Amino acid sequence: MLQRIFLAINLPVKVKEELLGYKEKWSELPLRWTAQDNLHITLLFLGNTSVKELENVQEITRSVAANHAPFTLSLSHITYGPTEKQPKMIWAKGDESKELLSLQQDLAKALDHQEKNSFSLHVTLARLNAWEFKKIEPEERPHVEEEISLEIPVSSFQIMESKLRQTGPEYSTIEDIPLTI
């Protein structure tokens, strides 16, 4: 049996609540907001993984985590993602700290996994209904650009499973991997 696996940093409940507090600000946009429990920062998407492969992932991620200390990351603004010219989502974004990039790159290297797109620190807040969004004249689309300042302490990351449901993806934690230096 295969499981859809990804590595992520879960966010504190307080941060999730603050981020979802922006729902009303863009209520005129055709959006499907991410469920509060699903808000996270993806470090690496591994995709379909067997039980044996998952055991290997767990072992490798523990050894990588043992070489990384806890750190803090910052979310600084909310904007269209992945780009403003080709919006598909609304993201909370931040600058990739050297600690975050080092962790993400070490995980990718140890797992011999190259992402199609380069890593970017973001939290997907909502997905646009592309068909409905295209009906809105470009000059009439609301400008999504909000400065925020959220500090997130990171003392661990999670091995997560994604199950696709008709109501949207359902995420669950398989293992919490502490950063231990």
PDB file of C-alpha atoms in Angstrom:
ATOM      1  CA  MET A   1       0.000   0.000   0.000  1.00  0.00           C
ATOM      2  CA  LEU A   2       1.335   3.414  -0.977  1.00  0.00           C
ATOM      3  CA  GLN A   3       0.959   6.556   1.112  1.00  0.00           C
ATOM      4  CA  ARG A   4       1.268  10.165  -0.144  1.00  0.00           C
ATOM      5  CA  ILE A   5       4.079  11.462   2.058  1.00  0.00           C
ATOM      6  CA  PHE A   6       5.542  14.918   2.603  1.00  0.00           C
ATOM      7  CA  LEU A   7       7.791  16.622   5.153  1.00  0.00           C
ATOM      8  CA  ALA A   8       6.408  19.765   6.752  1.00  0.00           C
ATOM      9  CA  ILE A   9       6.651  22.288   9.534  1.00  0.00           C
ATOM     10  CA  ASN A  10       3.355  22.547  11.344  1.00  0.00           C
ATOM     11  CA  LEU A  11       2.322  25.976  12.582  1.00  0.00           C
ATOM     12  CA  PRO A  12       1.227  26.934  16.100  1.00  0.00           C
ATOM     13  CA  VAL A  13      -2.563  27.215  16.491  1.00  0.00           C
ATOM     14  CA  LYS A  14      -2.279  30.939  17.247  1.00  0.00           C
ATOM     15  CA  VAL A  15      -0.452  31.549  13.941  1.00  0.00           C
ATOM     16  CA  LYS A  16      -3.021  29.471  12.025  1.00  0.00           C
ATOM     17  CA  GLU A  17      -5.876  31.468  13.564  1.00  0.00           C
ATOM     18  CA  GLU A  18      -4.203  34.775  12.714  1.00  0.00           C
ATOM     19  CA  LEU A  19      -3.601  33.727   9.105  1.00  0.00           C
ATOM     20  CA  LEU A  20      -7.182  32.570   8.602  1.00  0.00           C
ATOM     21  CA  GLY A  21      -8.373  35.870  10.075  1.00  0.00           C
ATOM     22  CA  TYR A  22      -7.772  37.327   6.593  1.00  0.00           C
ATOM     23  CA  LYS A  23     -10.675  35.341   5.095  1.00  0.00           C
ATOM     24  CA  GLU A  24     -12.988  38.357   5.232  1.00  0.00           C
ATOM     25  CA  LYS A  25     -10.477  40.678   3.565  1.00  0.00           C
ATOM     26  CA  TRP A  26     -10.792  38.945   0.175  1.00  0.00           C
ATOM     27  CA  SER A  27     -14.286  37.505   0.495  1.00  0.00           C
ATOM     28  CA  GLU A  28     -15.176  38.665  -3.042  1.00  0.00           C
ATOM     29  CA  LEU A  29     -12.580  36.321  -4.562  1.00  0.00           C
ATOM     30  CA  PRO A  30     -13.623  32.791  -5.618  1.00  0.00           C
ATOM     31  CA  LEU A  31     -11.479  30.972  -3.046  1.00  0.00           C
ATOM     32  CA  ARG A  32     -11.434  27.676  -1.200  1.00  0.00           C
ATOM     33  CA  TRP A  33      -9.675  28.359   2.094  1.00  0.00           C
ATOM     34  CA  THR A  34      -7.331  25.782   3.570  1.00  0.00           C
ATOM     35  CA  ALA A  35      -8.690  24.050   6.686  1.00  0.00           C
ATOM     36  CA  GLN A  36      -6.978  25.369   9.807  1.00  0.00           C
ATOM     37  CA  ASP A  37      -5.542  21.949  10.699  1.00  0.00           C
ATOM     38  CA  ASN A  38      -3.954  21.707   7.233  1.00  0.00           C
ATOM     39  CA  LEU A  39      -1.907  24.934   7.377  1.00  0.00           C
ATOM     40  CA  HIS A  40       1.806  24.081   7.196  1.00  0.00           C
ATOM     41  CA  ILE A  41       5.077  24.805   5.424  1.00  0.00           C
ATOM     42  CA  THR A  42       6.080  22.016   3.041  1.00  0.00           C
ATOM     43  CA  LEU A  43       9.773  21.164   3.183  1.00  0.00           C
ATOM     44  CA  LEU A  44       9.666  18.291   0.698  1.00  0.00           C
ATOM     45  CA  PHE A  45       6.896  16.426  -1.129  1.00  0.00           C
ATOM     46  CA  LEU A  46       7.867  12.773  -1.512  1.00  0.00           C
ATOM     47  CA  GLY A  47       4.646  11.488  -3.074  1.00  0.00           C
ATOM     48  CA  ASN A  48       3.612   7.852  -3.182  1.00  0.00           C
ATOM     49  CA  THR A  49       5.757   5.936  -0.707  1.00  0.00           C
ATOM     50  CA  SER A  50       5.700   2.265   0.270  1.00  0.00           C
ATOM     51  CA  VAL A  51       5.840   1.091   3.895  1.00  0.00           C
ATOM     52  CA  LYS A  52       9.466   0.015   3.400  1.00  0.00           C
ATOM     53  CA  GLU A  53      10.396   3.347   1.818  1.00  0.00           C
ATOM     54  CA  LEU A  54       8.644   5.176   4.664  1.00  0.00           C
ATOM     55  CA  GLU A  55      10.768   3.312   7.235  1.00  0.00           C
ATOM     56  CA  ASN A  56      13.847   4.461   5.335  1.00  0.00           C
ATOM     57  CA  VAL A  57      12.526   8.063   5.220  1.00  0.00           C
ATOM     58  CA  GLN A  58      11.979   7.987   8.987  1.00  0.00           C
ATOM     59  CA  GLU A  59      15.516   6.758   9.636  1.00  0.00           C
ATOM     60  CA  ILE A  60      17.099   9.308   7.279  1.00  0.00           C
ATOM     61  CA  THR A  61      15.061  12.274   8.559  1.00  0.00           C
ATOM     62  CA  ARG A  62      15.962  11.465  12.173  1.00  0.00           C
ATOM     63  CA  SER A  63      19.656  11.481  11.311  1.00  0.00           C
ATOM     64  CA  VAL A  64      19.360  14.772   9.383  1.00  0.00           C
ATOM     65  CA  ALA A  65      17.426  16.370  12.268  1.00  0.00           C
ATOM     66  CA  ALA A  66      20.183  15.364  14.695  1.00  0.00           C
ATOM     67  CA  ASN A  67      22.469  17.812  12.867  1.00  0.00           C
ATOM     68  CA  HIS A  68      20.124  20.799  13.079  1.00  0.00           C
ATOM     69  CA  ALA A  69      19.267  23.106  15.948  1.00  0.00           C
ATOM     70  CA  PRO A  70      15.870  24.699  16.575  1.00  0.00           C
ATOM     71  CA  PHE A  71      15.397  28.060  14.846  1.00  0.00           C
ATOM     72  CA  THR A  72      12.794  30.727  14.198  1.00  0.00           C
ATOM     73  CA  LEU A  73      11.287  31.605  10.848  1.00  0.00           C
ATOM     74  CA  SER A  74       9.233  34.638   9.858  1.00  0.00           C
ATOM     75  CA  LEU A  75       6.217  35.160   7.649  1.00  0.00           C
ATOM     76  CA  SER A  76       6.225  38.715   6.303  1.00  0.00           C
ATOM     77  CA  HIS A  77       3.426  39.118   3.761  1.00  0.00           C
ATOM     78  CA  ILE A  78       0.343  37.650   2.124  1.00  0.00           C
ATOM     79  CA  THR A  79       0.185  37.670  -1.660  1.00  0.00           C
ATOM     80  CA  TYR A  80      -0.945  35.732  -4.716  1.00  0.00           C
ATOM     81  CA  GLY A  81       1.084  32.594  -5.367  1.00  0.00           C
ATOM     82  CA  PRO A  82       3.034  31.229  -7.044  1.00  0.00           C
ATOM     83  CA  THR A  83       3.234  34.554  -8.945  1.00  0.00           C
ATOM     84  CA  GLU A  84       1.057  37.642  -9.140  1.00  0.00           C
ATOM     85  CA  LYS A  85       0.873  37.339 -12.941  1.00  0.00           C
ATOM     86  CA  GLN A  86      -0.267  33.688 -12.775  1.00  0.00           C
ATOM     87  CA  PRO A  87      -2.141  33.458  -9.468  1.00  0.00           C
ATOM     88  CA  LYS A  88      -3.489  30.082  -8.390  1.00  0.00           C
ATOM     89  CA  MET A  89      -3.479  30.558  -4.631  1.00  0.00           C
ATOM     90  CA  ILE A  90      -3.086  33.005  -1.804  1.00  0.00           C
ATOM     91  CA  TRP A  91       0.123  32.474   0.138  1.00  0.00           C
ATOM     92  CA  ALA A  92       1.640  33.750   3.343  1.00  0.00           C
ATOM     93  CA  LYS A  93       5.313  34.145   2.458  1.00  0.00           C
ATOM     94  CA  GLY A  94       8.545  34.767   4.241  1.00  0.00           C
ATOM     95  CA  ASP A  95      12.260  34.907   3.682  1.00  0.00           C
ATOM     96  CA  GLU A  96      14.139  31.631   3.737  1.00  0.00           C
ATOM     97  CA  SER A  97      16.572  31.818   6.646  1.00  0.00           C
ATOM     98  CA  LYS A  98      19.903  30.041   6.321  1.00  0.00           C
ATOM     99  CA  GLU A  99      18.738  27.536   8.975  1.00  0.00           C
ATOM    100  CA  LEU A 100      15.547  26.720   7.058  1.00  0.00           C
ATOM    101  CA  LEU A 101      17.346  26.401   3.723  1.00  0.00           C
ATOM    102  CA  SER A 102      20.048  24.230   5.275  1.00  0.00           C
ATOM    103  CA  LEU A 103      17.430  21.872   6.775  1.00  0.00           C
ATOM    104  CA  GLN A 104      15.428  21.684   3.546  1.00  0.00           C
ATOM    105  CA  GLN A 105      18.515  21.111   1.377  1.00  0.00           C
ATOM    106  CA  ASP A 106      19.981  18.513   3.745  1.00  0.00           C
ATOM    107  CA  LEU A 107      16.679  16.602   3.721  1.00  0.00           C
ATOM    108  CA  ALA A 108      16.445  16.721  -0.087  1.00  0.00           C
ATOM    109  CA  LYS A 109      20.056  15.572  -0.473  1.00  0.00           C
ATOM    110  CA  ALA A 110      19.826  12.777   2.143  1.00  0.00           C
ATOM    111  CA  LEU A 111      16.598  11.494   0.609  1.00  0.00           C
ATOM    112  CA  ASP A 112      18.028  11.895  -2.909  1.00  0.00           C
ATOM    113  CA  HIS A 113      14.957  13.899  -3.842  1.00  0.00           C
ATOM    114  CA  GLN A 114      15.005  16.879  -6.181  1.00  0.00           C
ATOM    115  CA  GLU A 115      11.944  19.121  -6.288  1.00  0.00           C
ATOM    116  CA  LYS A 116      10.689  20.270  -9.697  1.00  0.00           C
ATOM    117  CA  ASN A 117      10.462  23.833  -8.405  1.00  0.00           C
ATOM    118  CA  SER A 118      12.946  25.528  -6.144  1.00  0.00           C
ATOM    119  CA  PHE A 119      11.976  25.730  -2.480  1.00  0.00           C
ATOM    120  CA  SER A 120      10.067  28.809  -1.353  1.00  0.00           C
ATOM    121  CA  LEU A 121       8.872  29.500   2.171  1.00  0.00           C
ATOM    122  CA  HIS A 122       5.091  29.784   1.962  1.00  0.00           C
ATOM    123  CA  VAL A 123       1.862  28.660   3.567  1.00  0.00           C
ATOM    124  CA  THR A 124      -1.050  28.029   1.185  1.00  0.00           C
ATOM    125  CA  LEU A 125      -3.965  29.935   2.706  1.00  0.00           C
ATOM    126  CA  ALA A 126      -6.462  29.480  -0.123  1.00  0.00           C
ATOM    127  CA  ARG A 127      -6.816  28.130  -3.658  1.00  0.00           C
ATOM    128  CA  LEU A 128      -8.443  30.185  -6.385  1.00  0.00           C
ATOM    129  CA  ASN A 129     -11.242  28.733  -8.473  1.00  0.00           C
ATOM    130  CA  ALA A 130      -9.423  29.383 -11.767  1.00  0.00           C
ATOM    131  CA  TRP A 131     -12.550  29.313 -13.929  1.00  0.00           C
ATOM    132  CA  GLU A 132     -14.383  31.847 -11.727  1.00  0.00           C
ATOM    133  CA  PHE A 133     -11.259  33.982 -11.256  1.00  0.00           C
ATOM    134  CA  LYS A 134     -10.716  34.293 -15.028  1.00  0.00           C
ATOM    135  CA  LYS A 135     -14.218  35.789 -15.350  1.00  0.00           C
ATOM    136  CA  ILE A 136     -13.066  38.783 -13.271  1.00  0.00           C
ATOM    137  CA  GLU A 137     -11.468  41.449 -15.454  1.00  0.00           C
ATOM    138  CA  PRO A 138      -7.766  41.735 -14.520  1.00  0.00           C
ATOM    139  CA  GLU A 139      -8.121  45.414 -13.562  1.00  0.00           C
ATOM    140  CA  GLU A 140     -11.063  44.548 -11.285  1.00  0.00           C
ATOM    141  CA  ARG A 141      -9.270  41.792  -9.383  1.00  0.00           C
ATOM    142  CA  PRO A 142      -8.480  42.763  -5.810  1.00  0.00           C
ATOM    143  CA  HIS A 143      -4.847  43.448  -5.049  1.00  0.00           C
ATOM    144  CA  VAL A 144      -3.677  40.827  -2.546  1.00  0.00           C
ATOM    145  CA  GLU A 145      -0.685  42.246  -0.701  1.00  0.00           C
ATOM    146  CA  GLU A 146      -0.726  42.401   3.076  1.00  0.00           C
ATOM    147  CA  GLU A 147       2.282  43.029   5.284  1.00  0.00           C
ATOM    148  CA  ILE A 148       2.341  40.722   8.316  1.00  0.00           C
ATOM    149  CA  SER A 149       4.889  39.907  10.976  1.00  0.00           C
ATOM    150  CA  LEU A 150       4.660  36.390  12.376  1.00  0.00           C
ATOM    151  CA  GLU A 151       7.521  34.638  14.131  1.00  0.00           C
ATOM    152  CA  ILE A 152       7.352  30.838  14.200  1.00  0.00           C
ATOM    153  CA  PRO A 153       9.618  28.846  16.502  1.00  0.00           C
ATOM    154  CA  VAL A 154      10.714  25.605  14.829  1.00  0.00           C
ATOM    155  CA  SER A 155      11.921  22.835  17.131  1.00  0.00           C
ATOM    156  CA  SER A 156      10.768  19.935  14.947  1.00  0.00           C
ATOM    157  CA  PHE A 157       9.290  18.993  11.592  1.00  0.00           C
ATOM    158  CA  GLN A 158       6.778  16.323  10.716  1.00  0.00           C
ATOM    159  CA  ILE A 159       6.502  13.381   8.378  1.00  0.00           C
ATOM    160  CA  MET A 160       2.960  13.815   7.096  1.00  0.00           C
ATOM    161  CA  GLU A 161       0.509  11.748   5.106  1.00  0.00           C
ATOM    162  CA  SER A 162      -1.949  13.315   2.681  1.00  0.00           C
ATOM    163  CA  LYS A 163      -5.184  11.491   1.895  1.00  0.00           C
ATOM    164  CA  LEU A 164      -7.208  12.980  -0.929  1.00  0.00           C
ATOM    165  CA  ARG A 165     -10.908  13.217  -0.097  1.00  0.00           C
ATOM    166  CA  GLN A 166     -13.835  14.749  -1.964  1.00  0.00           C
ATOM    167  CA  THR A 167     -13.952  17.463   0.686  1.00  0.00           C
ATOM    168  CA  GLY A 168     -10.260  18.239   0.143  1.00  0.00           C
ATOM    169  CA  PRO A 169      -6.981  16.788   1.371  1.00  0.00           C
ATOM    170  CA  GLU A 170      -6.759  15.362   4.877  1.00  0.00           C
ATOM    171  CA  TYR A 171      -3.351  15.526   6.533  1.00  0.00           C
ATOM    172  CA  SER A 172      -2.106  13.475   9.450  1.00  0.00           C
ATOM    173  CA  THR A 173       1.228  13.337  11.252  1.00  0.00           C
ATOM    174  CA  ILE A 174       3.097  10.053  11.038  1.00  0.00           C
ATOM    175  CA  GLU A 175       6.057  11.177  13.124  1.00  0.00           C
ATOM    176  CA  ASP A 176       7.293  14.357  14.782  1.00  0.00           C
ATOM    177  CA  ILE A 177      11.062  14.670  14.207  1.00  0.00           C
ATOM    178  CA  PRO A 178      12.783  16.941  16.776  1.00  0.00           C
ATOM    179  CA  LEU A 179      15.728  19.159  15.855  1.00  0.00           C
ATOM    180  CA  THR A 180      18.273  18.101  18.441  1.00  0.00           C
ATOM    181  CA  ILE A 181      21.570  20.014  18.293  1.00  0.00           C
TER     182      ILE A 181
END
